[in-house]
Amino acid sequence: MRKQLAVLLGFTAVAAALIYHYEVPKVEKKPPLTGWQRSVVQDGPAVAARWQKTIERSLTRHRADFPADLIVGIMLTESMGKPYVIHPKTGATGLLGVKPVVCRELREKKCELLNPHKNITLGVRYLKLLQKYGFEDEELILAYGVGPTRAREIFKTKRFRAHRSVYVRKVLYARSLGKTS
């Protein structure tokens, strides 16, 4: 009996040592999606497909050299593809969140921000204007979100990284999910 007990204890000691030294592979847990991210994942491709022809027509008409998925990313960030959204604080209206100030800047006489096709056209024209001001890539996205004057202030004070984490990252995330092809 003692011999059997000693063998049993020896075996459990060896097994325990093996289990103790065995390294469990680390599985990286992804953080849970926020409500906005979940909506983009679920609805993003459908929204992109719904407005794709209008976006491409507007890009072609205004000879814009940025990709359609950039417009889709901004659209998903600003309005989640809902054409009649008006932001209560900023007044950003429609699919691309165009502000009434942008209409004046683009010298638009009749500003129909709630017309989805006109809103996309105004958004594309505004992005093209920002490109003429010298904004590119992520700077262009930030300038679209906060305006060119404030964007230049952010670049001068080197606070771009802090701002990138808010609006620009959302647009880039939505852009990556809103691709239709």
PDB file of C-alpha atoms in Angstrom:
ATOM      1  CA  MET A   1       0.000   0.000   0.000  1.00  0.00           C
ATOM      2  CA  ARG A   2       2.823   2.401   0.876  1.00  0.00           C
ATOM      3  CA  LYS A   3       4.567   1.533  -2.345  1.00  0.00           C
ATOM      4  CA  GLN A   4       1.438   2.276  -4.361  1.00  0.00           C
ATOM      5  CA  LEU A   5       0.954   5.540  -2.496  1.00  0.00           C
ATOM      6  CA  ALA A   6       4.571   6.550  -3.119  1.00  0.00           C
ATOM      7  CA  VAL A   7       4.231   5.807  -6.837  1.00  0.00           C
ATOM      8  CA  LEU A   8       0.964   7.721  -6.966  1.00  0.00           C
ATOM      9  CA  LEU A   9       2.458  10.717  -5.145  1.00  0.00           C
ATOM     10  CA  GLY A  10       5.545  10.635  -7.334  1.00  0.00           C
ATOM     11  CA  PHE A  11       3.403  10.550 -10.440  1.00  0.00           C
ATOM     12  CA  THR A  12       1.298  13.499  -9.297  1.00  0.00           C
ATOM     13  CA  ALA A  13       4.451  15.469  -8.464  1.00  0.00           C
ATOM     14  CA  VAL A  14       5.809  14.857 -11.957  1.00  0.00           C
ATOM     15  CA  ALA A  15       2.437  15.720 -13.525  1.00  0.00           C
ATOM     16  CA  ALA A  16       2.193  18.871 -11.440  1.00  0.00           C
ATOM     17  CA  ALA A  17       5.716  19.871 -12.479  1.00  0.00           C
ATOM     18  CA  LEU A  18       4.843  19.326 -16.131  1.00  0.00           C
ATOM     19  CA  ILE A  19       1.646  21.309 -15.826  1.00  0.00           C
ATOM     20  CA  TYR A  20       3.433  24.077 -13.943  1.00  0.00           C
ATOM     21  CA  HIS A  21       6.123  24.418 -16.610  1.00  0.00           C
ATOM     22  CA  TYR A  22       3.761  24.166 -19.537  1.00  0.00           C
ATOM     23  CA  GLU A  23       3.245  27.590 -21.079  1.00  0.00           C
ATOM     24  CA  VAL A  24      -0.261  28.313 -22.180  1.00  0.00           C
ATOM     25  CA  PRO A  25      -0.233  30.162 -25.488  1.00  0.00           C
ATOM     26  CA  LYS A  26      -1.330  33.748 -25.008  1.00  0.00           C
ATOM     27  CA  VAL A  27      -4.481  34.681 -26.864  1.00  0.00           C
ATOM     28  CA  GLU A  28      -4.803  38.372 -27.530  1.00  0.00           C
ATOM     29  CA  LYS A  29      -8.241  39.542 -26.616  1.00  0.00           C
ATOM     30  CA  LYS A  30      -9.654  42.203 -28.851  1.00  0.00           C
ATOM     31  CA  PRO A  31     -11.467  44.932 -26.994  1.00  0.00           C
ATOM     32  CA  PRO A  32     -15.226  44.749 -27.399  1.00  0.00           C
ATOM     33  CA  LEU A  33     -16.692  46.881 -30.161  1.00  0.00           C
ATOM     34  CA  THR A  34     -18.335  50.124 -29.187  1.00  0.00           C
ATOM     35  CA  GLY A  35     -21.893  50.791 -30.312  1.00  0.00           C
ATOM     36  CA  TRP A  36     -20.682  52.971 -33.179  1.00  0.00           C
ATOM     37  CA  GLN A  37     -18.156  50.363 -34.351  1.00  0.00           C
ATOM     38  CA  ARG A  38     -20.793  47.638 -34.199  1.00  0.00           C
ATOM     39  CA  SER A  39     -23.090  49.759 -36.357  1.00  0.00           C
ATOM     40  CA  VAL A  40     -20.327  50.395 -38.878  1.00  0.00           C
ATOM     41  CA  VAL A  41     -19.470  46.694 -39.054  1.00  0.00           C
ATOM     42  CA  GLN A  42     -23.123  45.737 -39.553  1.00  0.00           C
ATOM     43  CA  ASP A  43     -24.347  48.580 -41.772  1.00  0.00           C
ATOM     44  CA  GLY A  44     -21.187  49.995 -43.379  1.00  0.00           C
ATOM     45  CA  PRO A  45     -21.042  47.851 -46.531  1.00  0.00           C
ATOM     46  CA  ALA A  46     -24.780  48.301 -47.212  1.00  0.00           C
ATOM     47  CA  VAL A  47     -24.536  52.078 -46.786  1.00  0.00           C
ATOM     48  CA  ALA A  48     -21.487  52.170 -49.054  1.00  0.00           C
ATOM     49  CA  ALA A  49     -23.259  50.157 -51.735  1.00  0.00           C
ATOM     50  CA  ARG A  50     -26.368  52.350 -51.516  1.00  0.00           C
ATOM     51  CA  TRP A  51     -24.493  55.601 -52.211  1.00  0.00           C
ATOM     52  CA  GLN A  52     -21.621  54.238 -54.327  1.00  0.00           C
ATOM     53  CA  LYS A  53     -22.948  55.431 -57.713  1.00  0.00           C
ATOM     54  CA  THR A  54     -23.636  58.939 -56.436  1.00  0.00           C
ATOM     55  CA  ILE A  55     -20.175  59.126 -54.864  1.00  0.00           C
ATOM     56  CA  GLU A  56     -18.425  57.919 -58.018  1.00  0.00           C
ATOM     57  CA  ARG A  57     -20.456  60.303 -60.198  1.00  0.00           C
ATOM     58  CA  SER A  58     -19.537  63.224 -57.973  1.00  0.00           C
ATOM     59  CA  LEU A  59     -15.847  62.267 -57.864  1.00  0.00           C
ATOM     60  CA  THR A  60     -15.744  61.962 -61.645  1.00  0.00           C
ATOM     61  CA  ARG A  61     -17.671  65.174 -62.248  1.00  0.00           C
ATOM     62  CA  HIS A  62     -15.352  67.225 -60.028  1.00  0.00           C
ATOM     63  CA  ARG A  63     -12.176  65.374 -61.081  1.00  0.00           C
ATOM     64  CA  ALA A  64     -11.316  64.561 -57.484  1.00  0.00           C
ATOM     65  CA  ASP A  65      -8.276  62.364 -57.030  1.00  0.00           C
ATOM     66  CA  PHE A  66      -9.136  60.803 -53.678  1.00  0.00           C
ATOM     67  CA  PRO A  67     -10.722  57.339 -53.392  1.00  0.00           C
ATOM     68  CA  ALA A  68     -14.440  56.709 -52.986  1.00  0.00           C
ATOM     69  CA  ASP A  69     -13.854  54.826 -49.741  1.00  0.00           C
ATOM     70  CA  LEU A  70     -12.644  58.076 -48.142  1.00  0.00           C
ATOM     71  CA  ILE A  71     -16.067  59.603 -48.827  1.00  0.00           C
ATOM     72  CA  VAL A  72     -17.715  56.443 -47.479  1.00  0.00           C
ATOM     73  CA  GLY A  73     -15.589  56.644 -44.300  1.00  0.00           C
ATOM     74  CA  ILE A  74     -16.572  60.262 -43.721  1.00  0.00           C
ATOM     75  CA  MET A  75     -20.208  59.430 -44.448  1.00  0.00           C
ATOM     76  CA  LEU A  76     -20.275  56.560 -41.945  1.00  0.00           C
ATOM     77  CA  THR A  77     -18.557  58.708 -39.317  1.00  0.00           C
ATOM     78  CA  GLU A  78     -20.711  61.789 -39.785  1.00  0.00           C
ATOM     79  CA  SER A  79     -24.171  60.319 -40.300  1.00  0.00           C
ATOM     80  CA  MET A  80     -24.046  56.488 -40.529  1.00  0.00           C
ATOM     81  CA  GLY A  81     -25.579  56.900 -43.978  1.00  0.00           C
ATOM     82  CA  LYS A  82     -28.691  58.690 -42.755  1.00  0.00           C
ATOM     83  CA  PRO A  83     -29.347  61.555 -45.184  1.00  0.00           C
ATOM     84  CA  TYR A  84     -31.476  63.768 -42.925  1.00  0.00           C
ATOM     85  CA  VAL A  85     -29.253  64.023 -39.856  1.00  0.00           C
ATOM     86  CA  ILE A  86     -28.536  67.468 -38.402  1.00  0.00           C
ATOM     87  CA  HIS A  87     -25.944  67.752 -35.637  1.00  0.00           C
ATOM     88  CA  PRO A  88     -27.474  69.796 -32.797  1.00  0.00           C
ATOM     89  CA  LYS A  89     -24.276  71.634 -31.791  1.00  0.00           C
ATOM     90  CA  THR A  90     -22.407  72.223 -35.055  1.00  0.00           C
ATOM     91  CA  GLY A  91     -25.236  72.265 -37.579  1.00  0.00           C
ATOM     92  CA  ALA A  92     -23.435  69.650 -39.700  1.00  0.00           C
ATOM     93  CA  THR A  93     -26.133  68.347 -42.001  1.00  0.00           C
ATOM     94  CA  GLY A  94     -26.784  65.330 -44.175  1.00  0.00           C
ATOM     95  CA  LEU A  95     -24.728  62.348 -45.249  1.00  0.00           C
ATOM     96  CA  LEU A  96     -21.322  64.024 -45.155  1.00  0.00           C
ATOM     97  CA  GLY A  97     -22.051  66.415 -42.307  1.00  0.00           C
ATOM     98  CA  VAL A  98     -21.636  69.535 -44.420  1.00  0.00           C
ATOM     99  CA  LYS A  99     -21.978  72.770 -42.449  1.00  0.00           C
ATOM    100  CA  PRO A 100     -23.781  75.835 -43.824  1.00  0.00           C
ATOM    101  CA  VAL A 101     -20.472  77.739 -43.634  1.00  0.00           C
ATOM    102  CA  VAL A 102     -19.096  75.376 -46.283  1.00  0.00           C
ATOM    103  CA  CYS A 103     -21.848  76.453 -48.705  1.00  0.00           C
ATOM    104  CA  ARG A 104     -20.723  80.060 -48.359  1.00  0.00           C
ATOM    105  CA  GLU A 105     -17.078  79.051 -48.745  1.00  0.00           C
ATOM    106  CA  LEU A 106     -17.904  77.133 -51.939  1.00  0.00           C
ATOM    107  CA  ARG A 107     -20.009  80.109 -53.149  1.00  0.00           C
ATOM    108  CA  GLU A 108     -23.089  77.922 -53.427  1.00  0.00           C
ATOM    109  CA  LYS A 109     -26.173  80.056 -54.045  1.00  0.00           C
ATOM    110  CA  LYS A 110     -28.809  77.452 -53.262  1.00  0.00           C
ATOM    111  CA  CYS A 111     -27.603  75.295 -50.407  1.00  0.00           C
ATOM    112  CA  GLU A 112     -29.689  72.118 -50.222  1.00  0.00           C
ATOM    113  CA  LEU A 113     -27.874  70.237 -47.487  1.00  0.00           C
ATOM    114  CA  LEU A 114     -30.697  67.759 -46.891  1.00  0.00           C
ATOM    115  CA  ASN A 115     -30.664  66.650 -50.529  1.00  0.00           C
ATOM    116  CA  PRO A 116     -28.396  63.547 -50.331  1.00  0.00           C
ATOM    117  CA  HIS A 117     -26.967  63.910 -53.849  1.00  0.00           C
ATOM    118  CA  LYS A 118     -26.254  67.610 -53.368  1.00  0.00           C
ATOM    119  CA  ASN A 119     -24.746  66.897 -49.932  1.00  0.00           C
ATOM    120  CA  ILE A 120     -22.319  64.349 -51.394  1.00  0.00           C
ATOM    121  CA  THR A 121     -21.400  66.784 -54.166  1.00  0.00           C
ATOM    122  CA  LEU A 122     -20.763  69.587 -51.658  1.00  0.00           C
ATOM    123  CA  GLY A 123     -18.674  67.247 -49.495  1.00  0.00           C
ATOM    124  CA  VAL A 124     -16.537  66.209 -52.470  1.00  0.00           C
ATOM    125  CA  ARG A 125     -16.097  69.830 -53.553  1.00  0.00           C
ATOM    126  CA  TYR A 126     -15.100  70.808 -50.020  1.00  0.00           C
ATOM    127  CA  LEU A 127     -12.542  67.998 -49.810  1.00  0.00           C
ATOM    128  CA  LYS A 128     -11.117  69.108 -53.147  1.00  0.00           C
ATOM    129  CA  LEU A 129     -10.893  72.690 -51.862  1.00  0.00           C
ATOM    130  CA  LEU A 130      -9.057  71.466 -48.763  1.00  0.00           C
ATOM    131  CA  GLN A 131      -6.617  69.622 -51.027  1.00  0.00           C
ATOM    132  CA  LYS A 132      -5.946  72.908 -52.820  1.00  0.00           C
ATOM    133  CA  TYR A 133      -5.140  74.411 -49.412  1.00  0.00           C
ATOM    134  CA  GLY A 134      -2.403  71.797 -49.111  1.00  0.00           C
ATOM    135  CA  PHE A 135      -3.989  69.172 -46.860  1.00  0.00           C
ATOM    136  CA  GLU A 136      -3.222  65.525 -47.653  1.00  0.00           C
ATOM    137  CA  ASP A 137      -4.195  62.120 -46.243  1.00  0.00           C
ATOM    138  CA  GLU A 138      -4.954  62.211 -42.503  1.00  0.00           C
ATOM    139  CA  GLU A 139      -4.525  65.980 -42.387  1.00  0.00           C
ATOM    140  CA  LEU A 140      -7.245  66.244 -45.032  1.00  0.00           C
ATOM    141  CA  ILE A 141      -9.618  64.178 -42.896  1.00  0.00           C
ATOM    142  CA  LEU A 142      -8.898  66.290 -39.819  1.00  0.00           C
ATOM    143  CA  ALA A 143      -9.348  69.530 -41.774  1.00  0.00           C
ATOM    144  CA  TYR A 144     -12.705  68.249 -43.039  1.00  0.00           C
ATOM    145  CA  GLY A 145     -13.792  67.492 -39.479  1.00  0.00           C
ATOM    146  CA  VAL A 146     -12.603  70.604 -37.641  1.00  0.00           C
ATOM    147  CA  GLY A 147     -12.108  73.111 -40.446  1.00  0.00           C
ATOM    148  CA  PRO A 148      -8.922  74.320 -42.136  1.00  0.00           C
ATOM    149  CA  THR A 149      -8.092  77.126 -39.684  1.00  0.00           C
ATOM    150  CA  ARG A 150      -8.339  74.935 -36.604  1.00  0.00           C
ATOM    151  CA  ALA A 151      -6.500  72.115 -38.386  1.00  0.00           C
ATOM    152  CA  ARG A 152      -3.571  74.437 -39.120  1.00  0.00           C
ATOM    153  CA  GLU A 153      -3.489  75.476 -35.442  1.00  0.00           C
ATOM    154  CA  ILE A 154      -3.379  71.819 -34.432  1.00  0.00           C
ATOM    155  CA  PHE A 155      -0.474  71.141 -36.799  1.00  0.00           C
ATOM    156  CA  LYS A 156       1.442  74.191 -35.560  1.00  0.00           C
ATOM    157  CA  THR A 157       1.152  73.132 -31.914  1.00  0.00           C
ATOM    158  CA  LYS A 158       1.982  69.473 -32.675  1.00  0.00           C
ATOM    159  CA  ARG A 159      -1.271  68.239 -31.137  1.00  0.00           C
ATOM    160  CA  PHE A 160      -2.142  66.178 -34.203  1.00  0.00           C
ATOM    161  CA  ARG A 161      -1.655  62.826 -32.464  1.00  0.00           C
ATOM    162  CA  ALA A 162      -4.253  63.633 -29.812  1.00  0.00           C
ATOM    163  CA  HIS A 163      -6.795  64.743 -32.398  1.00  0.00           C
ATOM    164  CA  ARG A 164      -5.999  61.809 -34.657  1.00  0.00           C
ATOM    165  CA  SER A 165      -7.272  59.456 -32.005  1.00  0.00           C
ATOM    166  CA  VAL A 166     -10.768  60.878 -32.212  1.00  0.00           C
ATOM    167  CA  TYR A 167     -12.136  61.873 -35.620  1.00  0.00           C
ATOM    168  CA  VAL A 168      -9.424  60.638 -37.985  1.00  0.00           C
ATOM    169  CA  ARG A 169      -9.288  57.168 -36.475  1.00  0.00           C
ATOM    170  CA  LYS A 170     -13.061  56.848 -36.758  1.00  0.00           C
ATOM    171  CA  VAL A 171     -12.987  57.835 -40.420  1.00  0.00           C
ATOM    172  CA  LEU A 172     -10.106  55.468 -41.176  1.00  0.00           C
ATOM    173  CA  TYR A 173     -11.881  52.618 -39.366  1.00  0.00           C
ATOM    174  CA  ALA A 174     -15.142  53.260 -41.209  1.00  0.00           C
ATOM    175  CA  ARG A 175     -13.231  53.668 -44.457  1.00  0.00           C
ATOM    176  CA  SER A 176     -11.687  50.237 -44.089  1.00  0.00           C
ATOM    177  CA  LEU A 177     -15.095  48.633 -43.498  1.00  0.00           C
ATOM    178  CA  GLY A 178     -17.037  50.632 -46.057  1.00  0.00           C
ATOM    179  CA  LYS A 179     -15.258  49.293 -49.127  1.00  0.00           C
ATOM    180  CA  THR A 180     -17.702  47.802 -51.591  1.00  0.00           C
ATOM    181  CA  SER A 181     -15.281  46.008 -53.892  1.00  0.00           C
TER     182      SER A 181
END
